[in-house]
Amino acid sequence: MAVIGMIAEFNPLHNGHIEILDHANKELNADYVVVVMSGDFTQRGNPAMISKYDRAKLVLRHGADLVIELPVIAATSSAETFAKAGIAALNATGCVHQLLFGCEDANMEMFRTAAHLASSDSMDYHKTINSFVKQGDSYAVARQKAIAMQQKGVTLPSDFLSKPNNILGVEYVKALSSDVYAIEPVCFPRTSSAHGSNSLSGSSASGSAIRNAMETNQAASASPSVPDDVMKILRFNAQFKTLIRSADISMLLHYKLLSESDFTPYLDCSEDISNKINNTKDRFVEFENFCSLLKSKDLTYTRISRVLLHIALGITQEDLDNLAMCNYAPYLRILGFSKKGTTLLKTVKERAKVPFFLSPQGGEGLLNELEKRILKKDVYAGDLYRMLLTNKSGRVFPTEYTRKFEVKDING
């Protein structure tokens, strides 16, 4: 049985994602495709534009057979933690043999080289990174320079680690280099616009460009880049004010900033960042504007955005430590499955290395106290997202405990 895994946000699902799903099913001849997907909040520190439930249904319609939620602690963390948790979840199913990921440079030897170099524990390597950071480089740029200084054999392009999908790909390969996993990494070249690009040319725009178009009422320009059913949901949500963006959590964040003065317990927040937040919070207007105020040459917008989201969601360093104690996969929460996927689900039930469930209510009786604390963070994040939807639309939405998934939703 050939089971291929993918780790993604699908925020939103677009033509580039469809290419990868098609590649898994048609070129790699997958019997099943398992997706580990971020929930309602993402690795850039933003809320997802469309709810995790709608995104799960969409990806199931377009080639996936089983969708598993990535715990919010990992989904909103650094690329390294995001990758570790995604890999751990795929491994915990007991049936995934390959990981397929999109990238800008489809050369597995380059990824193996970069992963090996990035795994270096040498003091010289870390000192080199720190020296470049002190000179004003971001961590990503500093790491690229440090790796370039120790390259032997395969030479990496100078911009290899400045490309977002390559960065994630390196983290996937690095995580898979452990003897714990028997999963083979397979890379797939992106043919769409660069990840993060705001270009809407042709039919292959990035998720960033599509989100920007929807937020600025330019749905028509984004339409060629997404499947018709995705655009239908995007337009519907825009009409009924349920497209969520960072600005929608501004009031909650502002309240927390005014209520607290020490932000160092929150994940990714150093003492310097905490001080910077305190010195700047009187100028707070809204989420994105505040990120721009805090951004500096050595502190990226994305890092700031993640810190602020962690403050809003109450995600701490202790939470990440708890996740690590559970080997990054405390449980498998199923967001959905296709009709074909029901057979795979039976196999997962037999082989799963951790508890798995569809509803938090069904999962609570299976988990220990540490795992329950992690699940509580997922439930809170889901409830907060539901609050945002209700606040914008004036409508009531199901809770994490009352929502039901039906296979007919994605096969009809």
Coordinates of N, CA, C and O in Angstrom, one line a residue, residues 153-257:
G153 N 31.6 19.6 -1.2 CA 30.9 18.7 -2.1 C 29.8 19.5 -2.9 O 30.2 20.4 -3.6
V154 N 28.6 19.2 -2.7 CA 27.5 19.9 -3.3 C 27.4 21.4 -2.9 O 27.4 21.7 -1.8
T155 N 27.4 22.3 -3.9 CA 27.4 23.7 -3.6 C 26.0 24.2 -3.7 O 25.3 23.9 -4.7
L156 N 25.5 24.8 -2.7 CA 24.1 25.4 -2.7 C 24.1 26.7 -3.4 O 25.0 27.5 -3.2
P157 N 23.0 27.0 -4.1 CA 22.9 28.4 -4.6 C 22.9 29.4 -3.5 O 22.4 29.1 -2.4
S158 N 23.3 30.6 -3.8 CA 23.5 31.6 -2.7 C 22.2 31.9 -2.1 O 22.1 32.4 -0.9
D159 N 21.1 31.8 -2.8 CA 19.7 32.2 -2.3 C 18.9 30.9 -1.9 O 17.7 31.1 -1.6
F160 N 19.6 29.8 -1.8 CA 18.8 28.5 -1.5 C 18.0 28.6 -0.3 O 16.8 28.2 -0.2
L161 N 18.5 29.2 0.8 CA 17.8 29.2 2.1 C 17.1 30.6 2.3 O 16.7 30.9 3.4
S162 N 16.9 31.3 1.2 CA 16.1 32.6 1.4 C 14.7 32.3 0.8 O 13.9 33.2 0.8
K163 N 14.5 31.1 0.3 CA 13.2 30.8 -0.3 C 12.4 30.0 0.7 O 12.8 28.9 1.1
P164 N 11.2 30.4 1.0 CA 10.4 29.8 2.1 C 10.1 28.3 1.9 O 10.2 27.6 2.9
N165 N 9.8 27.9 0.7 CA 9.5 26.4 0.6 C 10.8 25.6 0.7 O 10.8 24.5 1.2
N166 N 11.9 26.2 0.3 CA 13.2 25.5 0.5 C 13.5 25.4 1.9 O 14.0 24.3 2.4
I167 N 13.3 26.4 2.7 CA 13.5 26.4 4.1 C 12.8 25.3 4.8 O 13.3 24.5 5.6
L168 N 11.5 25.2 4.5 CA 10.6 24.1 5.1 C 11.1 22.8 4.6 O 11.2 21.8 5.4
G169 N 11.5 22.7 3.3 CA 12.0 21.4 2.8 C 13.3 20.9 3.5 O 13.4 19.7 3.9
V170 N 14.2 21.9 3.8 CA 15.4 21.5 4.6 C 15.0 21.0 6.0 O 15.5 20.0 6.5
E171 N 14.0 21.6 6.6 CA 13.6 21.2 7.9 C 12.9 19.8 7.9 O 13.1 19.0 8.8
Y172 N 12.2 19.5 6.8 CA 11.6 18.2 6.7 C 12.7 17.2 6.5 O 12.6 16.1 7.2
V173 N 13.6 17.4 5.7 CA 14.7 16.5 5.4 C 15.6 16.3 6.7 O 16.0 15.2 7.0
K174 N 15.8 17.4 7.4 CA 16.5 17.3 8.6 C 15.8 16.5 9.7 O 16.4 15.6 10.3
A175 N 14.5 16.6 9.8 CA 13.7 15.8 10.7 C 13.7 14.4 10.3 O 13.8 13.5 11.2
L176 N 13.7 14.1 9.0 CA 13.6 12.7 8.5 C 15.0 12.0 8.6 O 15.0 10.8 8.4
S177 N 16.0 12.8 8.8 CA 17.4 12.2 8.9 C 17.5 11.3 10.1 O 18.4 10.5 10.2
S178 N 16.6 11.5 11.1 CA 16.6 10.6 12.3 C 16.3 9.2 11.9 O 15.5 8.9 11.1
D179 N 16.9 8.3 12.6 CA 16.6 6.9 12.4 C 15.2 6.5 12.9 O 14.8 5.4 12.7
V180 N 14.6 7.4 13.6 CA 13.2 7.1 14.1 C 12.2 6.9 13.0 O 11.3 6.2 13.1
Y181 N 12.5 7.6 11.9 CA 11.5 7.6 10.8 C 11.9 6.8 9.6 O 13.1 6.8 9.2
A182 N 10.9 6.1 9.0 CA 11.1 5.3 7.8 C 10.3 5.9 6.7 O 9.5 5.2 6.0
I183 N 10.4 7.2 6.5 CA 9.7 8.0 5.5 C 10.7 8.6 4.6 O 11.6 9.3 5.0
E184 N 10.4 8.4 3.3 CA 11.3 9.0 2.3 C 10.9 10.4 1.8 O 9.7 10.5 1.4
P185 N 11.7 11.4 1.8 CA 11.3 12.7 1.3 C 11.4 12.7 -0.2 O 12.3 12.2 -0.8
V186 N 10.4 13.4 -0.8 CA 10.3 13.5 -2.3 C 10.0 15.0 -2.6 O 9.0 15.5 -2.0
C187 N 10.8 15.7 -3.3 CA 10.5 17.1 -3.6 C 9.8 17.3 -4.9 O 10.0 16.5 -5.9
F188 N 9.0 18.3 -5.0 CA 8.3 18.6 -6.3 C 8.5 20.1 -6.6 O 8.3 21.0 -5.7
P189 N 8.9 20.5 -7.8 CA 9.2 21.9 -8.1 C 7.9 22.7 -8.2 O 7.0 22.3 -8.9
R190 N 7.9 23.8 -7.5 CA 6.8 24.8 -7.7 C 6.9 25.4 -9.0 O 7.9 25.9 -9.5
T191 N 5.7 25.5 -9.7 CA 5.6 26.2 -11.0 C 4.8 27.5 -10.8 O 4.7 28.3 -11.7
S192 N 4.2 27.6 -9.6 CA 3.5 28.9 -9.4 C 4.4 30.0 -8.9 O 5.6 29.8 -8.8
S193 N 3.8 31.2 -8.7 CA 4.6 32.3 -8.3 C 5.3 32.0 -7.0 O 4.9 31.1 -6.2
A194 N 6.4 32.6 -6.7 CA 7.2 32.4 -5.5 C 6.3 32.5 -4.2 O 5.4 33.4 -4.2
H195 N 6.5 31.6 -3.3 CA 5.8 31.7 -2.0 C 5.9 33.0 -1.4 O 7.0 33.5 -1.1
G196 N 4.8 33.7 -1.1 CA 4.9 35.1 -0.6 C 4.8 36.2 -1.6 O 4.7 37.3 -1.2
S197 N 4.9 35.8 -2.9 CA 4.9 36.8 -3.9 C 3.4 37.4 -4.0 O 2.5 36.7 -3.8
N198 N 3.3 38.7 -4.3 CA 2.0 39.3 -4.5 C 1.6 39.4 -5.9 O 0.6 40.0 -6.3
S199 N 2.3 38.7 -6.8 CA 2.0 38.7 -8.2 C 0.8 37.9 -8.5 O 0.7 36.7 -8.0
L200 N -0.2 38.4 -9.3 CA -1.4 37.6 -9.7 C -1.3 37.3 -11.2 O -2.4 37.1 -11.8
S201 N -0.2 37.2 -11.8 CA -0.1 36.9 -13.2 C -0.4 35.5 -13.5 O -0.1 34.6 -12.7
G202 N -1.1 35.2 -14.6 CA -1.4 33.9 -15.0 C -2.3 33.2 -14.1 O -3.2 33.8 -13.4
S203 N -2.2 31.8 -14.0 CA -3.1 31.0 -13.2 C -2.3 30.4 -12.1 O -2.8 29.4 -11.5
S204 N -1.2 30.9 -11.7 CA -0.4 30.3 -10.7 C 0.1 31.2 -9.6 O 1.3 31.3 -9.2
A205 N -0.8 32.0 -9.1 CA -0.5 33.0 -8.0 C -0.2 32.2 -6.7 O -0.7 31.1 -6.5
S206 N 0.5 32.9 -5.8 CA 0.8 32.3 -4.5 C -0.4 32.5 -3.6 O -1.3 33.3 -3.9
G207 N -0.4 31.8 -2.5 CA -1.4 32.0 -1.5 C -1.4 33.4 -0.9 O -2.5 34.0 -0.7
S208 N -0.2 34.0 -0.8 CA -0.2 35.4 -0.3 C -0.9 36.4 -1.3 O -1.6 37.3 -0.8
A209 N -0.6 36.2 -2.6 CA -1.3 37.1 -3.6 C -2.8 36.9 -3.6 O -3.5 37.9 -3.7
I210 N -3.2 35.6 -3.4 CA -4.7 35.4 -3.4 C -5.3 36.0 -2.2 O -6.4 36.6 -2.3
R211 N -4.7 35.8 -1.1 CA -5.2 36.4 0.2 C -5.3 37.9 0.0 O -6.3 38.6 0.4
N212 N -4.2 38.5 -0.5 CA -4.2 40.0 -0.6 C -5.3 40.4 -1.6 O -6.0 41.5 -1.3
A213 N -5.5 39.7 -2.7 CA -6.6 40.1 -3.6 C -8.0 40.0 -3.0 O -8.8 40.9 -3.2
M214 N -8.2 39.0 -2.1 CA -9.5 38.9 -1.5 C -9.7 39.9 -0.4 O -10.8 40.5 -0.3
E215 N -8.7 40.3 0.2 CA -8.8 41.4 1.3 C -9.0 42.7 0.7 O -9.5 43.6 1.3
T216 N -8.6 42.9 -0.6 CA -8.7 44.2 -1.3 C -9.8 44.2 -2.3 O -9.8 45.0 -3.3
N217 N -10.7 43.3 -2.2 CA -11.9 43.2 -3.1 C -11.5 43.0 -4.6 O -12.1 43.6 -5.4
Q218 N -10.5 42.2 -4.8 CA -10.1 41.9 -6.2 C -10.2 40.4 -6.5 O -9.3 39.8 -7.0
A219 N -11.4 39.9 -6.1 CA -11.6 38.4 -6.3 C -11.4 38.0 -7.8 O -10.9 36.9 -8.0
A220 N -11.9 38.9 -8.7 CA -11.8 38.5 -10.1 C -10.4 38.2 -10.5 O -10.1 37.3 -11.3
S221 N -9.4 39.0 -10.0 CA -8.0 38.8 -10.4 C -7.4 37.5 -9.8 O -6.5 37.0 -10.3
A222 N -8.0 37.1 -8.7 CA -7.5 35.9 -8.0 C -8.1 34.6 -8.6 O -7.6 33.5 -8.5
S223 N -9.3 34.8 -9.2 CA -10.1 33.6 -9.7 C -9.3 32.6 -10.6 O -9.5 31.4 -10.4
P224 N -8.5 33.0 -11.5 CA -7.8 32.1 -12.4 C -6.8 31.2 -11.6 O -6.4 30.1 -12.1
S225 N -6.4 31.6 -10.4 CA -5.4 30.8 -9.6 C -5.9 29.8 -8.7 O -5.1 29.1 -8.0
V226 N -7.2 29.7 -8.6 CA -7.8 28.7 -7.6 C -8.9 27.9 -8.3 O -9.6 28.4 -9.2
P227 N -9.2 26.7 -7.8 CA -10.3 25.9 -8.4 C -11.6 26.6 -8.2 O -11.8 27.5 -7.2
D228 N -12.6 26.3 -9.0 CA -13.9 27.0 -8.9 C -14.6 26.8 -7.5 O -15.2 27.8 -7.0
D229 N -14.5 25.6 -6.9 CA -15.1 25.5 -5.6 C -14.4 26.3 -4.5 O -15.1 26.7 -3.6
V230 N -13.1 26.5 -4.6 CA -12.4 27.3 -3.7 C -12.9 28.8 -3.8 O -13.2 29.4 -2.8
M231 N -13.0 29.2 -5.1 CA -13.4 30.6 -5.3 C -14.8 30.8 -4.8 O -15.2 31.9 -4.3
K232 N -15.7 29.8 -5.0 CA -17.0 29.9 -4.5 C -17.1 30.2 -3.0 O -17.8 31.0 -2.5
I233 N -16.3 29.4 -2.3 CA -16.2 29.6 -0.8 C -15.6 31.0 -0.5 O -16.1 31.7 0.4
L234 N -14.6 31.4 -1.2 CA -14.0 32.7 -0.9 C -15.0 33.8 -1.1 O -15.1 34.7 -0.3
R235 N -15.7 33.7 -2.2 CA -16.7 34.8 -2.5 C -17.8 34.7 -1.5 O -18.3 35.8 -1.1
F236 N -18.3 33.5 -1.1 CA -19.4 33.4 -0.2 C -18.9 34.0 1.2 O -19.7 34.8 1.8
N237 N -17.7 33.7 1.6 CA -17.2 34.2 2.9 C -17.0 35.7 2.8 O -17.3 36.4 3.8
A238 N -16.6 36.2 1.7 CA -16.4 37.7 1.5 C -17.8 38.4 1.6 O -18.0 39.4 2.3
Q239 N -18.8 37.8 1.0 CA -20.1 38.3 1.0 C -20.7 38.4 2.4 O -21.4 39.4 2.8
F240 N -20.5 37.3 3.2 CA -21.1 37.2 4.5 C -20.1 37.5 5.6 O -20.2 37.2 6.8
K241 N -19.0 38.2 5.2 CA -18.0 38.8 6.2 C -17.4 37.7 7.1 O -17.2 37.9 8.3
T242 N -17.0 36.6 6.5 CA -16.4 35.5 7.2 C -15.0 35.2 6.7 O -14.5 34.1 6.9
L243 N -14.4 36.1 5.9 CA -13.0 36.0 5.6 C -12.2 36.6 6.7 O -12.3 37.8 7.0
I244 N -11.4 35.8 7.4 CA -10.7 36.2 8.6 C -9.3 36.7 8.2 O -8.6 36.1 7.4
R245 N -8.9 37.8 8.9 CA -7.5 38.3 8.7 C -6.9 38.8 10.0 O -7.6 38.8 11.0
S246 N -5.7 39.1 10.0 CA -5.0 39.5 11.3 C -5.7 40.6 12.0 O -5.7 40.6 13.3
A247 N -6.2 41.6 11.3 CA -6.8 42.8 11.9 C -8.0 42.4 12.8 O -8.3 43.1 13.8
D248 N -8.5 41.2 12.6 CA -9.7 40.8 13.3 C -9.4 40.4 14.8 O -10.3 40.3 15.6
I249 N -8.1 40.1 15.1 CA -7.7 39.8 16.5 C -7.1 41.0 17.1 O -6.5 40.9 18.2
S250 N -7.2 42.2 16.5 CA -6.5 43.4 17.1 C -7.0 43.7 18.5 O -6.2 44.0 19.4
M251 N -8.3 43.7 18.7 CA -8.9 44.1 20.0 C -8.4 43.1 21.1 O -8.0 43.6 22.2
L252 N -8.5 41.8 20.8 CA -8.1 40.9 21.8 C -6.6 41.1 22.1 O -6.2 41.1 23.3
L253 N -5.8 41.2 21.1 CA -4.3 41.4 21.3 C -4.1 42.7 22.1 O -3.3 42.7 23.1
H254 N -4.7 43.8 21.7 CA -4.6 45.1 22.4 C -4.9 45.0 23.9 O -4.2 45.5 24.8
Y255 N -6.0 44.3 24.2 CA -6.4 44.0 25.6 C -5.3 43.3 26.4 O -4.9 43.7 27.5
K256 N -4.7 42.3 25.8 CA -3.7 41.5 26.4 C -2.4 42.3 26.6 O -1.7 42.2 27.6
L257 N -2.1 43.1 25.6 CA -0.9 44.0 25.7 C -1.0 45.0 26.9 O -0.1 45.3 27.6

